[in-house]
Coordinates of C-alpha atoms in Angstrom, one line a residue:
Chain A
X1 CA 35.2 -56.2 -36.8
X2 CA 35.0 -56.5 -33.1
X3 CA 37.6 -54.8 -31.1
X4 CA 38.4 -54.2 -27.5
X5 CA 40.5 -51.2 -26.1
X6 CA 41.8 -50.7 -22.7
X7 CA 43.6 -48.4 -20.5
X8 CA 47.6 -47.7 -21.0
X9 CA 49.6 -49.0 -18.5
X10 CA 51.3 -49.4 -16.5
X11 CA 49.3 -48.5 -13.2
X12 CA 51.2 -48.2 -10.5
X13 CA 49.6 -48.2 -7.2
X14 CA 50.5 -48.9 -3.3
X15 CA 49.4 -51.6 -1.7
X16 CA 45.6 -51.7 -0.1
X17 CA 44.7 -48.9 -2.6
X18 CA 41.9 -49.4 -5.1
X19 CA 42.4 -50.5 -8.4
X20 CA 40.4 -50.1 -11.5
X21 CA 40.8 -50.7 -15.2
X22 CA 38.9 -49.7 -17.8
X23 CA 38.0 -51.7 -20.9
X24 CA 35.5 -51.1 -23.4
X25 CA 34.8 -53.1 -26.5
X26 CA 33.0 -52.8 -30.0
X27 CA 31.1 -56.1 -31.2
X28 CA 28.3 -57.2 -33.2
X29 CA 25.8 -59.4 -31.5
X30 CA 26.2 -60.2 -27.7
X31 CA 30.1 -61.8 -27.0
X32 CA 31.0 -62.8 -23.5
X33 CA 33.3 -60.7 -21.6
X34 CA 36.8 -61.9 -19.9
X35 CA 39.2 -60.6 -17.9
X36 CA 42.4 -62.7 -18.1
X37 CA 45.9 -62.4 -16.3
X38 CA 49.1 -62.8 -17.1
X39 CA 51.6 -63.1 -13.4
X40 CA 55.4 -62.6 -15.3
X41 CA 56.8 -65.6 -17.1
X42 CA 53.3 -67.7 -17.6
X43 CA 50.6 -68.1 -20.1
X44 CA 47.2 -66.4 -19.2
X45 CA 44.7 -67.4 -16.8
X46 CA 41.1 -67.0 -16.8
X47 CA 40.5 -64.0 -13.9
X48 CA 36.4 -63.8 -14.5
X49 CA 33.9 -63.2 -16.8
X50 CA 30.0 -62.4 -17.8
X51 CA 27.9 -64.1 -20.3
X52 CA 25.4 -61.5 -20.8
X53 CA 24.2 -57.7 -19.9
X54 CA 24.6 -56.7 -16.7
X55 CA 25.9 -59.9 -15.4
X56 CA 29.0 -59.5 -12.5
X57 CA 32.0 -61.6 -12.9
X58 CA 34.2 -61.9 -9.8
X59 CA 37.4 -63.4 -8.1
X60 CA 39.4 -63.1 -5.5
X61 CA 38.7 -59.9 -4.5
X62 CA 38.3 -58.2 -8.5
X63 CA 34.7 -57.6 -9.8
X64 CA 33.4 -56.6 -13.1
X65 CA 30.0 -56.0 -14.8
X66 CA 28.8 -56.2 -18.5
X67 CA 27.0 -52.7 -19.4
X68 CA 25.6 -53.3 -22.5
X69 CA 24.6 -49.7 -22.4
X70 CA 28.6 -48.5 -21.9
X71 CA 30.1 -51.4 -24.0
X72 CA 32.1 -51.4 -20.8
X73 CA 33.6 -54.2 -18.8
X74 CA 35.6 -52.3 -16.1
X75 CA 37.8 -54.5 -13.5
X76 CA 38.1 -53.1 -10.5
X77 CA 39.7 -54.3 -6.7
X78 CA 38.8 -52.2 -3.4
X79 CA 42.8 -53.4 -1.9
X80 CA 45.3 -54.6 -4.3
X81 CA 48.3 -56.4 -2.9
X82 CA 51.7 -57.0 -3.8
X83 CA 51.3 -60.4 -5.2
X84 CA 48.3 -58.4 -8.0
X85 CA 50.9 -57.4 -10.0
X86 CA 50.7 -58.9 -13.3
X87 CA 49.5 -57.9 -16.8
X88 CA 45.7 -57.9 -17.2
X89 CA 43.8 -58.5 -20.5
X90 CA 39.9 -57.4 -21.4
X91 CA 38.8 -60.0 -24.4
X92 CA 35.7 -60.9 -26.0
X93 CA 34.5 -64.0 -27.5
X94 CA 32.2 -64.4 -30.5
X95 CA 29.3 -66.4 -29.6
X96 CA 28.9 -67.3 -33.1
X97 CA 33.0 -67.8 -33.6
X98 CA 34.2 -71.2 -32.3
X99 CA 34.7 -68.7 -28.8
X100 CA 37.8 -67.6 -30.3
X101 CA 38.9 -63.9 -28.5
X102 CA 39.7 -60.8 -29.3
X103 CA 42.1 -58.9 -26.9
X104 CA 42.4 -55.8 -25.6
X105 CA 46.3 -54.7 -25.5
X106 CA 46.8 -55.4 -21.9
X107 CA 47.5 -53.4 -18.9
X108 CA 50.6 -53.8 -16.7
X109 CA 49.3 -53.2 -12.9
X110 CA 52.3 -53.3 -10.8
X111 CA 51.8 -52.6 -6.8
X112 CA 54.8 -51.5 -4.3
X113 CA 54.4 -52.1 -0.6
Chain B
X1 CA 45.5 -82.5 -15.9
X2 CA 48.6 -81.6 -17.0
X3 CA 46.3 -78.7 -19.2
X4 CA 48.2 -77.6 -22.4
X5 CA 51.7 -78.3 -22.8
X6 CA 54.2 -76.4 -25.3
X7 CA 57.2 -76.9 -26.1
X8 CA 60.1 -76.2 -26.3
X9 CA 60.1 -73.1 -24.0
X10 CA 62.4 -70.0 -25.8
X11 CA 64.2 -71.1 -29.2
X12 CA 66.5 -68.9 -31.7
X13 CA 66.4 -69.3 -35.2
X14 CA 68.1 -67.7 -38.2
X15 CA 66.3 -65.9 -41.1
X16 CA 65.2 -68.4 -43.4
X17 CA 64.8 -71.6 -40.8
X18 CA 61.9 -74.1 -40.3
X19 CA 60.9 -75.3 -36.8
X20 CA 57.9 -76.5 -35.0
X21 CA 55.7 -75.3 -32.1
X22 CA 54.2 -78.4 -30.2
X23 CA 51.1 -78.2 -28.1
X24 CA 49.3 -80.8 -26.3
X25 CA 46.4 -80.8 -24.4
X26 CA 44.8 -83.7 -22.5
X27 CA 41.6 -82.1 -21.9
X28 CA 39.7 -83.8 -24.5
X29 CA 38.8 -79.9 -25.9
X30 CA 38.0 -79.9 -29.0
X31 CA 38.4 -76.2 -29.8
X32 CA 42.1 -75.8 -29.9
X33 CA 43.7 -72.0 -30.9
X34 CA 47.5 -70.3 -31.1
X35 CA 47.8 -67.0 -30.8
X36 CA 51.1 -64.5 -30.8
X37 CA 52.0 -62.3 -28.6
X38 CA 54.4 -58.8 -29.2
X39 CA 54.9 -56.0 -26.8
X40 CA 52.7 -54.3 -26.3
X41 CA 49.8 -55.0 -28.8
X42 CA 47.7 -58.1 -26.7
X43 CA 47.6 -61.2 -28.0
X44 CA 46.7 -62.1 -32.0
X45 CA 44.6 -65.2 -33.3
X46 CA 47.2 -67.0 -35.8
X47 CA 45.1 -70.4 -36.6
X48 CA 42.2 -72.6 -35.1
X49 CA 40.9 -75.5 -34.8
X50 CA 37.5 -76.8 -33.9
X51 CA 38.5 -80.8 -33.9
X52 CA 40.9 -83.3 -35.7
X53 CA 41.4 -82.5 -39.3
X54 CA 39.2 -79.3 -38.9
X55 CA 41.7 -76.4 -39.0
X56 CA 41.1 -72.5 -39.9
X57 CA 43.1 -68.9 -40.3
X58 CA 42.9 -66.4 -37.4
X59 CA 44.0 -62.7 -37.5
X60 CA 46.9 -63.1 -38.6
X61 CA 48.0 -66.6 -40.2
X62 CA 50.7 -65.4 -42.8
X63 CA 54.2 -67.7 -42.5
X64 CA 52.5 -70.3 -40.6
X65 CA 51.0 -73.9 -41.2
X66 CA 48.9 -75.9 -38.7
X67 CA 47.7 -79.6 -38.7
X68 CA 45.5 -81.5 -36.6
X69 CA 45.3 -85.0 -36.2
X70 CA 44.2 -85.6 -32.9
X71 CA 42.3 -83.7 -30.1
X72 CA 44.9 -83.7 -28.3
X73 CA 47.8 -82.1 -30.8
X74 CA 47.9 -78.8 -32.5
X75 CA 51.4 -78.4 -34.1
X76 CA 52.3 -74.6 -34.9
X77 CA 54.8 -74.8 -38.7
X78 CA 56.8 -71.9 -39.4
X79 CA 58.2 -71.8 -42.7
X80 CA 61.2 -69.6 -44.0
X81 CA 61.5 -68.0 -40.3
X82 CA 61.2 -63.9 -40.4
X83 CA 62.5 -61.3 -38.0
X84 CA 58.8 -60.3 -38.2
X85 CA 58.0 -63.4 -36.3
X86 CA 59.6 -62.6 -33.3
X87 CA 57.3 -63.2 -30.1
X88 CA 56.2 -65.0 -27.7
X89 CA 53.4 -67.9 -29.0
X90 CA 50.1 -69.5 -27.0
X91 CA 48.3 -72.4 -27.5
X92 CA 45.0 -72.6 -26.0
X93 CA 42.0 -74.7 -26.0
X94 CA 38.6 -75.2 -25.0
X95 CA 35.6 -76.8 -24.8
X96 CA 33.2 -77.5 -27.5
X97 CA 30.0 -74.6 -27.0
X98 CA 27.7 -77.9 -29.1
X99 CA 28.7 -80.3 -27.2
X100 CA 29.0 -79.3 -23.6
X101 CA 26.5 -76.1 -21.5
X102 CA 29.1 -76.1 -18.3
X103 CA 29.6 -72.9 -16.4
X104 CA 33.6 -72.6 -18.5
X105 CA 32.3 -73.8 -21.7
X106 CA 33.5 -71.1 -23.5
X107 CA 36.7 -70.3 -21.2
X108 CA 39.6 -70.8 -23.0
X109 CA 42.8 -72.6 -21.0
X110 CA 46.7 -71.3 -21.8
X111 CA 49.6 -73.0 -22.0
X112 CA 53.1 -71.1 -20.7
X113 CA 54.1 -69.9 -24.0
X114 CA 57.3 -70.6 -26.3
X115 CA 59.2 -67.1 -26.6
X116 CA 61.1 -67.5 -30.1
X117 CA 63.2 -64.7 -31.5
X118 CA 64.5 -65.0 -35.1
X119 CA 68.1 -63.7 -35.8

C-alpha cells in the first residue's frame, strides 16, 4: 500500500536559519503531494502542494517540488521564524481514492529566537 | 464559512461507554473523512464518505460506526469505548474530484479536533 515516511523530529533551529524536511513516499500510480501544518492546539491546515512531477508547491516563504525520480517531496524555508513552529505532515492522496491521504508521521519544527 | 465544526472539544469516558463525535461542515463537500490521531504515528483514516448515505472503512475502522444523512453531517459512533481509543479525532472534508476541476479540488479542510481519552 502506499506509504509516506518523513524525518524524526523534532528540529530545532534558531530563528532566520534554513529549514528543510525530508519526506519521501511509496505509491502506485501518480498521488498528489501535501504538505500540511499543524500550529499547537488546532486541526491541520493545508501548507502547499503539487499535482504532478516536478511541479513546485509554495507558501509563505516554504517551497517544495515533486521528484518523481526521488519519490521525494522535501519542504524546505531559506529563514524560519518564531511563529514556524508547529508540527508539519508530508501526505499523499490517491488519485483514484476519493483523495483520501495517507500521512507521514509528522515532524515537530520548533524555532527559538 | 464557518468550515468543519466538531464537537464537543476534549471528553472522558469510562471503559465500556458509548458517545458520539459530531461534525459539520457547511461547504457543500461532498467527500467527508475522520481520521485519528496518537503521538507520534500521523494521522490514520477511520471511515469516509463520498456523499449522503455513501459511507466506507479507512485504515483503521474497528469500534467505530459512521452515518451520513446529509452533506453537511458526518457523525463519528464509538461503541463499548476502549483505552485503545485514546486520541485526538479529525473530521475533514472536501470537494468532489467529478464534480468540481478548481485549483483545491482535492485539498482536504480540518476541523480543530475532539481530544477524547478513555479511563
Amino acid at each position: 500500500g502506499d506509504s509516506v515516511t518523513q524525518m524524526e523530529g523534532p528540529v530545532t533551529l534558531s530563528e532566520e536559519a534554513f529549514l528543510t524536511i525530508n519526506c519521501t513516499y511509496t505509491a502506485t500510480g501518480y498521488p498528489s503531494l501535501f504538505w500540511y501544518v499543524q500550529y499547537p492546539g488546532e486541526g491541520l491546515q493545508l501548507l502547499l502542494k503539487a499535482t504532478k512531477a516536478d511541479d513546485k508547491g509554495s507558501n509563505k516563504g516554504f517551497e517544495a517540488t515533486y521528484r518523481k525520480e526521488t519519490t521525494s517531496f522535501h519542504l524546505e524555508k531559506g529563514s524560519v521564524q518564531v511563529s514556524d513552529s508547529a508540527v508539519y505532515f508530508c501526505a499523499l492522496s490517491d488519485p483514484h481514492g476519493y483523495s483520501t491521504l495517507t500521512f507521514g508521521k509528522g515532524t515537530m519544527l520548533l524555532v527559538s529566537p | 464559512n464557518a468550515g468543519v465544526t466538531q464537537t464537543p472539544k476534549f471528553r472522558i469516558l469510562k471503559i465500556g461507554q458509548s458517545m458520539t463525535l459530531q461534525c459539520t461542515q457547511d461547504m457543500n463537500h461532498n467527500y467527508m473523512y475522520w481520521y485519528r490521531q496518537d503521538p507520534g504515528m500521523g494521522l490514520k483514516l477511520i471511515y469516509y464518505s463520498v456523499g449522503a448515505g455513501i459511507t466506507d472503512k479507512g485504515e483503521v475502522p474497528n469500534g467505530y460506526n459512521v452515518s451520513r444523512s446529509t452533506t453537511e453531517d458526518f457523525p463519528l459512533r464509538l461503541e463499548l469505548a476502549a483505552p485503545s481509543q485514546t486520541s485526538v479525532y479529525f473530521c475533514a472534508s472536501s470537494y468532489d474530484l467529478n464534480l468540481y476541476t478548481g485549483g483545491d479540488a482535492d485539498t482536504q479542510y480540518f476541523g480543530p479536533g475532539t481530544r477524547l481519552t478513555v479511563l
